CSV table of C-alpha atoms in Angstrom, one decimal:
chain,number,residue,atom,x,y,z
C,14,GLY,CA,58.0,120.1,149.3
C,15,CYS,CA,61.0,117.9,148.5
C,16,ARG,CA,60.9,118.0,144.8
C,17,THR,CA,63.5,119.4,142.4
C,18,ASP,CA,63.8,119.6,138.8
C,19,GLN,CA,64.6,116.4,136.7
C,20,ASP,CA,67.8,117.8,135.3
C,21,ARG,CA,69.2,118.3,138.8
C,22,ARG,CA,69.9,114.4,138.3
C,23,ASP,CA,71.0,114.5,134.5
C,24,GLN,CA,73.8,116.8,135.4
C,25,GLY,CA,75.7,113.7,137.1
C,26,ARG,CA,73.6,110.5,136.6
C,27,GLY,CA,74.1,109.2,132.9
C,28,LEU,CA,75.2,112.1,131.0
C,29,MET,CA,78.7,112.3,132.4
C,30,SER,CA,79.3,108.5,133.3
C,31,THR,CA,82.8,107.9,135.0
C,32,VAL,CA,82.7,104.4,133.1
C,33,VAL,CA,83.9,104.3,129.1
C,34,PRO,CA,82.2,101.4,127.3
C,35,ARG,CA,84.4,99.0,126.1
C,36,SER,CA,82.0,98.5,122.8
C,37,LEU,CA,83.7,101.7,121.0
C,38,GLY,CA,86.3,102.1,118.7
C,39,VAL,CA,89.7,103.4,120.0
C,40,THR,CA,89.0,107.1,118.8
C,41,GLN,CA,85.3,106.9,120.1
C,42,ARG,CA,86.9,105.6,123.7
C,43,THR,CA,89.6,108.3,123.7
C,44,LEU,CA,87.1,111.0,123.2
C,45,ALA,CA,84.6,109.5,126.0
C,46,PHE,CA,87.7,109.7,128.1
C,47,VAL,CA,88.3,112.8,127.8
C,48,ALA,CA,85.4,114.0,128.4
C,49,THR,CA,84.8,111.8,131.7
C,50,PRO,CA,84.5,113.8,135.1
C,51,ALA,CA,88.0,112.6,136.3
C,52,VAL,CA,89.4,114.4,132.7
C,53,ILE,CA,87.4,117.6,133.1
C,54,VAL,CA,88.2,118.1,136.7
C,55,PHE,CA,91.9,117.0,136.0
C,56,VAL,CA,92.3,119.6,133.9
C,57,SER,CA,90.5,122.2,135.8
C,58,SER,CA,92.3,121.5,138.8
C,59,ASN,CA,95.6,122.1,136.7
C,60,VAL,CA,94.3,125.3,135.7
C,61,VAL,CA,94.0,126.4,139.3
C,62,ASN,CA,97.0,124.5,140.3
C,63,PHE,CA,98.9,126.9,137.5
C,64,GLY,CA,97.4,130.1,139.1
C,65,ASN,CA,98.4,129.1,141.9
C,66,LEU,CA,101.7,128.4,140.8
C,67,GLY,CA,102.2,131.7,139.4
C,68,PHE,CA,100.7,133.4,142.9
C,69,ASN,CA,103.7,132.0,144.5
C,70,MET,CA,106.0,132.6,141.9
C,71,ILE,CA,104.9,136.3,141.9
C,72,PHE,CA,105.1,136.8,145.6
C,73,SER,CA,108.0,134.3,146.5
C,74,ARG,CA,110.0,137.3,144.6
C,75,LEU,CA,108.5,140.3,145.5
C,76,MET,CA,108.3,139.1,149.5
C,77,GLY,CA,111.6,137.1,149.8
C,78,PRO,CA,112.4,134.1,152.1
C,79,GLU,CA,111.1,135.8,155.5
C,80,LEU,CA,108.0,137.0,154.4
C,81,PHE,CA,107.0,134.4,152.2
C,82,GLY,CA,107.3,131.9,155.3
C,83,VAL,CA,104.5,133.9,157.1
C,84,LEU,CA,102.1,134.1,153.9
C,85,ALA,CA,102.7,130.5,153.7
C,86,LEU,CA,102.0,129.9,157.3
C,87,MET,CA,98.6,132.0,156.8
C,88,LEU,CA,98.2,129.6,153.4
C,89,THR,CA,98.4,126.6,155.9
C,90,ILE,CA,96.1,127.7,158.1
C,91,LYS,CA,93.9,128.3,155.5
C,92,LEU,CA,94.3,125.0,153.7
C,93,ALA,CA,94.1,123.2,157.1
C,94,PHE,CA,90.2,124.7,157.6
C,95,LEU,CA,89.2,123.8,154.3
C,96,GLY,CA,91.0,120.5,154.3
C,97,VAL,CA,88.8,119.9,157.9
C,98,MET,CA,85.8,121.1,156.1
C,99,GLY,CA,86.6,119.3,153.2
C,100,ALA,CA,85.5,116.2,155.0
C,101,VAL,CA,81.9,117.7,155.2
C,102,GLN,CA,82.3,118.0,151.0
C,103,THR,CA,83.3,113.9,150.9
C,104,ALA,CA,80.6,112.9,153.1
C,105,VAL,CA,78.0,114.8,151.4
C,106,SER,CA,79.2,113.9,147.7
C,107,GLN,CA,79.0,110.1,148.9
C,108,LYS,CA,75.3,110.7,150.5
C,109,ILE,CA,74.5,112.4,147.3
C,110,ALA,CA,76.0,109.4,145.3
C,111,GLN,CA,74.7,106.8,147.1
C,112,ALA,CA,71.3,107.9,147.3
C,113,GLU,CA,68.3,107.0,144.9
C,114,GLN,CA,66.6,110.2,143.3
C,115,ASP,CA,63.4,110.6,145.2
C,116,GLU,CA,65.5,110.0,148.4
C,117,ASN,CA,68.0,112.7,147.2
C,118,THR,CA,65.5,115.6,146.5
C,119,CYS,CA,64.4,115.2,150.0
C,120,SER,CA,68.4,115.4,151.5
C,121,GLU,CA,68.7,118.3,149.4
C,122,GLN,CA,66.0,120.0,151.0
C,123,ALA,CA,67.7,118.8,154.4
C,124,LEU,CA,71.2,120.1,152.7
C,125,SER,CA,69.6,123.7,152.4
C,126,ARG,CA,68.5,124.0,155.9
C,127,ILE,CA,71.9,122.6,157.1
C,128,ASN,CA,73.7,125.0,155.0
C,129,ARG,CA,72.0,127.9,156.3
C,130,VAL,CA,72.3,126.9,159.9
C,131,LEU,CA,75.9,126.3,159.2
C,132,MET,CA,76.4,130.0,157.8
C,133,SER,CA,74.6,131.5,160.7
C,134,GLY,CA,76.6,129.8,163.2
C,135,LEU,CA,79.9,130.3,162.0
C,136,LEU,CA,79.4,133.8,161.4
C,137,THR,CA,78.0,134.7,164.6
C,138,PHE,CA,81.0,133.1,166.2
C,139,GLY,CA,83.2,134.6,164.0
C,140,ILE,CA,81.4,138.1,164.9
C,141,LEU,CA,81.8,137.4,168.5
C,142,LEU,CA,85.7,136.1,168.4
C,143,THR,CA,86.4,139.3,166.3
C,144,ALA,CA,84.5,141.6,169.0
C,145,GLY,CA,86.3,139.7,171.9
C,146,THR,CA,90.0,140.1,170.1
C,147,LEU,CA,89.1,143.6,169.6
C,148,LEU,CA,88.2,144.3,173.4
C,149,ALA,CA,91.0,142.8,174.5
C,150,GLY,CA,93.3,144.7,172.4
C,151,ALA,CA,91.5,148.1,173.9
C,152,PHE,CA,92.2,147.2,177.3
C,153,GLY,CA,95.7,146.3,176.8
C,154,VAL,CA,95.4,142.4,177.0
C,155,GLN,CA,98.2,141.0,174.6
C,156,LEU,CA,97.2,137.9,173.2
C,157,GLY,CA,100.5,136.9,172.5
C,158,LEU,CA,99.8,136.4,168.8
C,159,GLU,CA,101.7,137.5,165.8
C,160,ASN,CA,100.1,138.6,162.9
C,161,LEU,CA,96.7,138.5,164.4
C,162,HIS,CA,94.8,140.8,162.5
C,163,LEU,CA,95.5,138.3,159.3
C,164,LEU,CA,94.1,135.5,161.6
C,165,LEU,CA,91.3,137.7,161.7
C,166,ILE,CA,90.8,138.7,158.0
C,167,LEU,CA,91.2,134.5,157.2
C,168,LEU,CA,88.7,134.0,159.8
C,169,ALA,CA,86.1,136.4,158.2
C,170,ALA,CA,85.8,133.8,155.1
C,171,VAL,CA,85.1,130.8,157.6
C,172,PRO,CA,81.3,130.6,156.8
C,173,PHE,CA,81.7,131.0,153.2
C,174,GLY,CA,84.2,128.4,153.3
C,175,ALA,CA,82.1,125.6,155.1
C,176,SER,CA,79.4,126.6,152.9
C,177,LEU,CA,81.6,126.1,149.7
C,178,SER,CA,82.4,122.7,151.2
C,179,LEU,CA,78.8,121.7,151.3
C,180,LEU,CA,77.8,123.1,148.2
C,181,ARG,CA,81.0,121.4,146.3
C,182,GLY,CA,79.7,118.0,148.1
C,183,VAL,CA,76.4,118.4,146.4
C,184,ALA,CA,78.3,119.3,142.9
C,185,PHE,CA,80.8,116.2,143.1
C,186,GLY,CA,78.1,113.7,144.3
C,187,ARG,CA,75.6,114.6,140.9
C,188,MET,CA,79.4,114.5,139.1
C,189,ASN,CA,78.4,118.3,137.7
C,190,ALA,CA,82.3,118.7,136.7
C,191,THR,CA,81.4,121.7,134.8
C,192,ARG,CA,80.1,123.7,137.7
C,193,ILE,CA,83.0,122.4,139.9
C,194,ALA,CA,85.4,123.6,137.2
C,195,MET,CA,83.6,126.6,137.5
C,196,SER,CA,84.1,127.5,140.9
C,197,ALA,CA,87.6,126.4,141.8
C,198,ASN,CA,88.9,128.5,138.5
C,199,VAL,CA,86.7,131.7,139.9
C,200,GLU,CA,88.7,131.4,143.3
C,201,MET,CA,91.6,130.9,142.1
C,202,ALA,CA,91.5,134.2,139.8
C,203,VAL,CA,90.1,136.6,142.4
C,204,ARG,CA,93.0,135.5,144.5
C,205,LEU,CA,95.6,135.9,142.0
C,206,ILE,CA,94.3,138.8,140.3
C,207,GLY,CA,93.2,140.4,143.7
C,208,ALA,CA,96.3,139.4,145.4
C,209,VAL,CA,98.7,141.1,143.1
C,210,LEU,CA,96.2,144.2,143.1
C,211,ALA,CA,96.5,144.8,146.6
C,212,TRP,CA,100.2,144.2,146.8
C,213,GLN,CA,100.5,147.0,144.2
C,214,ALA,CA,98.3,149.4,145.8
C,215,GLY,CA,100.4,149.4,149.0
C,216,PHE,CA,98.5,147.1,151.2
C,217,GLY,CA,101.5,144.4,151.7
C,218,LEU,CA,100.8,141.0,153.1
C,219,THR,CA,97.5,142.5,154.8
C,220,GLY,CA,96.1,143.2,151.3
C,221,VAL,CA,97.0,139.7,150.3
C,222,VAL,CA,95.6,137.7,152.7
C,223,ALA,CA,92.3,139.9,152.5
C,224,ALA,CA,92.2,138.7,148.5
C,225,ILE,CA,92.4,135.1,149.7
C,226,SER,CA,89.7,135.7,152.1
C,227,LEU,CA,87.4,137.6,149.3
C,228,SER,CA,88.6,134.5,146.5
C,229,ILE,CA,86.7,131.9,149.2
C,230,VAL,CA,83.2,133.9,148.9
C,231,ALA,CA,83.7,134.4,145.1
C,232,GLY,CA,84.1,130.1,144.6
C,233,TRP,CA,80.9,130.1,147.0
C,234,ILE,CA,79.0,132.6,144.8
C,235,VAL,CA,79.3,130.6,141.7
C,236,LEU,CA,77.5,127.5,143.6
C,237,THR,CA,74.9,129.2,145.9
C,238,ASP,CA,71.7,128.0,143.4
C,239,LEU,CA,72.8,124.4,143.8
C,240,LEU,CA,70.5,123.5,146.4
C,241,PRO,CA,66.6,123.9,146.0
C,242,ARG,CA,65.6,127.0,147.9
C,243,MET,CA,63.7,126.2,151.4
C,244,THR,CA,60.1,125.3,151.3
C,245,SER,CA,57.8,126.2,154.1
C,246,ASP,CA,57.2,122.6,154.8
C,247,VAL,CA,59.1,121.1,157.8
C,248,ILE,CA,61.6,118.4,156.6
C,249,PRO,CA,61.5,115.7,159.0
C,250,ASN,CA,64.6,114.2,157.8
C,251,THR,CA,66.7,117.4,158.8
C,252,GLY,CA,68.4,116.0,162.0
C,253,LYS,CA,68.6,112.6,160.4
C,254,VAL,CA,70.7,113.7,157.3
C,255,ALA,CA,72.6,116.3,159.7
C,256,ARG,CA,73.7,113.3,162.3
C,257,THR,CA,74.7,111.2,159.0
C,258,LEU,CA,76.7,113.7,157.8
C,259,ALA,CA,78.7,114.3,161.1
C,260,VAL,CA,79.4,111.1,161.6
C,261,SER,CA,80.2,110.0,158.0
C,262,ALA,CA,82.8,113.2,157.9
C,263,LEU,CA,84.5,112.0,160.8
C,264,PRO,CA,86.7,109.4,159.1
C,265,PHE,CA,87.2,111.7,156.2
C,266,GLY,CA,88.0,114.7,158.6
C,267,LEU,CA,90.9,112.4,159.6
C,268,LEU,CA,92.3,112.0,156.3
C,269,GLN,CA,91.9,115.8,155.5
C,270,SER,CA,94.0,116.7,158.7
C,271,ALA,CA,96.2,114.1,157.6
C,272,GLN,CA,96.9,115.8,154.6
C,273,VAL,CA,97.6,119.3,156.2
C,274,LEU,CA,100.0,117.4,158.9
C,275,ALA,CA,102.1,115.0,156.4
C,276,LEU,CA,102.7,118.0,153.5
C,277,ASP,CA,102.6,121.0,155.8
C,278,GLY,CA,103.0,120.3,159.4
C,279,ASP,CA,106.8,121.0,158.5
C,280,ILE,CA,106.4,124.5,158.0
C,281,PHE,CA,105.2,124.6,161.5
C,282,LEU,CA,108.3,122.8,162.9
C,283,ALA,CA,110.7,124.9,160.6
C,284,GLN,CA,109.2,128.3,162.1
C,285,ALA,CA,110.4,126.7,165.4
C,286,VAL,CA,113.4,125.2,164.8
C,287,LEU,CA,115.1,126.7,161.8
C,288,PRO,CA,116.6,129.9,160.9
C,289,ALA,CA,113.8,132.4,159.1
C,290,HIS,CA,115.9,131.7,155.5
C,291,GLU,CA,115.8,127.9,155.7
C,292,ALA,CA,111.8,128.0,156.8
C,293,GLY,CA,111.6,129.9,153.8
C,294,GLN,CA,113.2,127.4,152.2
C,295,ILE,CA,110.7,124.6,153.4
C,296,ALA,CA,107.9,126.6,152.1
C,297,ALA,CA,109.1,126.5,148.7
C,298,LEU,CA,109.4,122.7,149.0
C,299,SER,CA,106.2,122.9,150.2
C,300,LEU,CA,104.7,124.4,147.3
C,301,PHE,CA,106.2,121.5,145.2
C,302,GLN,CA,104.5,119.3,147.1
C,303,ARG,CA,101.0,121.1,146.9
C,304,VAL,CA,101.7,121.5,143.0
C,305,GLN,CA,101.6,117.9,143.0
C,306,PHE,CA,98.9,117.0,145.7
C,307,PHE,CA,96.9,119.6,144.6
C,308,ALA,CA,97.0,118.2,140.6
C,309,CYS,CA,95.7,115.3,141.9
C,310,PHE,CA,93.5,116.1,145.1
C,311,ALA,CA,90.4,116.9,142.6
C,312,LEU,CA,90.7,113.0,141.3
C,313,ALA,CA,90.0,111.7,145.0
C,314,SER,CA,86.7,113.9,144.9
C,315,ILE,CA,85.7,112.2,141.6
C,316,LEU,CA,87.0,108.8,142.3
C,317,LEU,CA,84.8,108.5,145.7
C,318,PRO,CA,81.3,108.9,144.1
C,319,GLY,CA,82.6,107.5,141.1
C,320,VAL,CA,83.1,103.9,142.8
C,321,VAL,CA,80.3,104.6,144.9
C,322,ILE,CA,77.8,105.1,141.9
C,323,ALA,CA,79.7,101.8,140.4
C,324,ALA,CA,79.0,99.9,143.1
C,325,ARG,CA,75.5,100.7,143.7
C,326,ASN,CA,74.9,100.5,139.8
C,327,GLN,CA,76.8,97.1,140.1
C,328,THR,CA,79.1,98.1,137.2
C,329,GLY,CA,83.1,97.9,136.9
C,330,LEU,CA,85.2,99.2,139.9
C,331,ARG,CA,88.1,99.2,138.1
C,332,SER,CA,86.7,101.0,135.1
C,333,SER,CA,85.6,103.8,137.1
C,334,ALA,CA,89.1,103.9,139.1
C,335,PHE,CA,91.1,103.9,135.8
C,336,PRO,CA,90.9,107.5,134.7
C,337,VAL,CA,92.2,108.4,138.3
C,338,ALA,CA,94.9,106.1,138.2
C,339,PHE,CA,96.0,106.7,135.0
C,340,LEU,CA,95.7,110.5,135.7
C,341,PHE,CA,97.7,110.4,138.8
C,342,PHE,CA,100.9,108.2,137.3
C,343,ALA,CA,101.1,110.4,134.4
C,344,VAL,CA,101.3,114.0,136.3
C,345,SER,CA,103.4,112.0,139.1
C,346,ALA,CA,106.1,110.7,136.5
C,347,PHE,CA,106.2,113.9,135.0
C,348,LEU,CA,107.2,115.9,138.2
C,349,ILE,CA,109.4,113.3,139.5
C,350,ALA,CA,111.4,113.2,136.0
C,351,THR,CA,111.3,117.0,136.4
C,352,ALA,CA,112.9,117.3,139.5
C,353,ALA,CA,115.7,114.8,139.1
C,354,ILE,CA,116.6,116.2,136.0
C,355,ALA,CA,116.8,119.9,136.5
C,356,PRO,CA,116.1,120.6,140.3
C,357,LYS,CA,117.9,123.7,140.5
C,358,LEU,CA,116.5,125.4,137.0
C,359,LEU,CA,113.2,124.1,138.2
C,360,VAL,CA,113.2,125.9,142.0
C,361,THR,CA,115.0,128.8,140.4
C,362,LEU,CA,112.0,129.3,137.5
C,363,LEU,CA,109.4,128.8,139.8
C,364,VAL,CA,110.0,130.2,143.2
C,365,GLY,CA,113.2,132.8,142.1
C,366,PRO,CA,117.2,132.2,142.8
C,367,SER,CA,116.5,133.0,146.8
C,368,TYR,CA,115.4,129.5,147.2
C,369,SER,CA,118.2,127.8,144.9
C,370,ASP,CA,119.3,126.2,148.5
C,371,ALA,CA,116.0,123.7,148.4
C,372,ALA,CA,117.0,122.5,144.8
C,373,ILE,CA,119.0,119.7,146.6
C,374,ASN,CA,115.9,118.4,148.3
C,375,LEU,CA,113.4,119.1,145.6
C,376,LEU,CA,113.5,115.6,144.5
C,377,PRO,CA,113.1,113.5,148.1
C,378,ALA,CA,110.3,116.3,149.0
C,379,VAL,CA,108.5,115.5,145.4
C,380,GLY,CA,108.7,111.9,146.1
C,381,ALA,CA,107.3,112.2,149.7
C,382,ALA,CA,104.4,114.3,148.0
C,383,VAL,CA,103.7,111.5,145.3
C,384,LEU,CA,103.7,108.4,147.9
C,385,PHE,CA,101.4,110.6,149.8
C,386,THR,CA,98.9,111.4,147.5
C,387,PHE,CA,99.0,107.4,146.6
C,388,SER,CA,98.2,106.3,150.2
C,389,TYR,CA,95.5,109.3,150.1
C,390,LEU,CA,94.1,108.3,146.7
C,391,THR,CA,93.8,104.4,148.1
C,392,ALA,CA,92.7,105.4,151.1
C,393,THR,CA,89.3,107.3,149.4
C,394,PHE,CA,88.9,104.0,147.6
C,395,LEU,CA,88.8,101.9,149.9
C,396,ALA,CA,86.3,104.4,151.9
C,397,ALA,CA,84.1,104.2,149.1
C,398,LEU,CA,83.6,100.5,149.7
C,399,ASN,CA,82.9,101.4,153.6
C,400,ASP,CA,86.6,100.4,154.5
C,401,ARG,CA,88.2,103.1,156.6
C,402,THR,CA,91.5,101.2,157.5
C,403,GLY,CA,93.2,102.9,154.8
C,404,ILE,CA,92.4,106.3,156.6
C,405,ALA,CA,93.3,105.4,159.7
C,406,ILE,CA,97.0,104.5,158.7
C,407,VAL,CA,97.2,107.7,156.7
C,408,PHE,CA,96.2,110.0,159.8
C,409,CYS,CA,98.8,107.6,162.2
C,410,ALA,CA,101.2,108.2,159.4
C,411,ALA,CA,101.0,111.4,159.4
C,412,LEU,CA,101.3,112.0,163.6
C,413,ALA,CA,104.2,109.6,163.2
C,414,GLN,CA,105.9,111.7,161.0
C,415,LEU,CA,105.9,115.1,163.4
C,416,ALA,CA,106.6,113.1,166.1
C,417,PHE,CA,109.7,111.7,164.2
C,418,MET,CA,110.7,115.1,163.0
C,419,ALA,CA,110.3,116.6,166.6
C,420,ALA,CA,111.9,113.7,168.4
C,421,SER,CA,114.9,113.2,166.0
C,422,GLY,CA,116.2,117.1,166.9
C,423,ALA,CA,116.3,117.6,163.0
C,424,ASP,CA,118.0,120.9,162.8
C,425,THR,CA,118.6,121.2,159.2
C,426,MET,CA,115.9,121.4,156.3
C,427,SER,CA,117.5,118.2,154.6
C,428,GLU,CA,116.9,116.0,157.9
C,429,LEU,CA,112.9,116.9,157.7
C,430,VAL,CA,112.7,116.1,154.0
C,431,TRP,CA,114.0,113.1,154.5
C,432,ILE,CA,112.5,111.8,157.1
C,433,LYS,CA,109.3,112.7,155.6
C,434,LEU,CA,110.1,110.8,152.5
C,435,GLY,CA,110.7,107.7,154.8
C,436,THR,CA,107.7,107.8,156.4
C,437,GLN,CA,105.6,108.1,153.4
C,438,LEU,CA,107.7,105.4,151.5
C,439,VAL,CA,106.4,103.1,154.8
C,440,THR,CA,102.7,104.5,155.0
C,441,ALA,CA,102.4,103.7,150.6
C,442,GLU,CA,103.7,100.2,151.6
C,443,ILE,CA,101.5,99.4,154.4
C,444,VAL,CA,98.4,101.0,152.6
C,445,LEU,CA,99.5,99.0,149.8
C,446,ILE,CA,99.3,95.8,151.2
C,447,ASP,CA,95.9,96.5,153.5
C,448,PRO,CA,93.5,95.9,150.9
């Protein structure tokens, strides 16, 4: 009962190698480089980035700094959940990339069962939590949370987000760039178009958050056929696979948590210590940091299985990592140059004149994001070689960054941004020295 079609292997192995053969001519090497999964996923992720940028450009203007700050908080909560579930995605991709074909066919049957259990359990938990919240409200119990209904709407998408992360892990492990791109872009399109339609229909912030939840479901639908149908046979290694994934996911969970803490943690702090207007400015700066990070985030998902496959097949590690390194430095150099040359124009163009006060802090904000992304990619590369030291460094630095912000008594936007830049500079230096 552990057999799947051969083409499931061919989608990622051999047909889309991350390594460009040195024997090819310049033109052939260029074309081969463009056809690598790293480039395909990079282009796709930046189409998604462009759509997300459009989303923020539209709603930063429609909502204004105060309401946009609340939306940014909801997006941060969503990203925090998906980031933690991204640990499962990374662990799955590593397992799929490491395994030989016969082992993988059985593993995917086990993953299919795990996926079913994961969705069922989270769906049940979500229903019970929602019911409990509604009952508490009916009996007049005040839970003390603003915008609780928005959190419940996000909660409805949690089971689908968990399954989506697992399925994307399978796609990345197979290096199936086409399906990865399809899922990400469908999710972005539903979020952007659905949110605009909901706002225009008069549903306000509630409708926008509902569109965000529906987009997760849409991205999940695209990948639902990746895993084989469960057979009636008992899969003896299901428990073993689940335990292996849980252990493997723990360090990647720390890395994903570090991403949320390092890049978006100041949004929570700003809501507590800064006036609403400045908190909205911090949200705008966070948008630029997300643009930089998520332009390269998918590269990390390609980097890990690519390095694992290269190590398993004893091919060049440098060749497997080169497309990722090249694209990271290219996009980072472009964003830093743009932020240095025309910060006010960039801020006004992307989020509107109401956020022009953030322009003075744009360069250090982008610089902090570049440094964090470098540390993140380096830690991922080391993890692919079974070295988790980089992950520990990045996570501890993210905690230290928030601690410095809180302990310093920073009460201005500039102070928070410069603390972030300094912390990430030191982190990048430590991670670079570690290898």
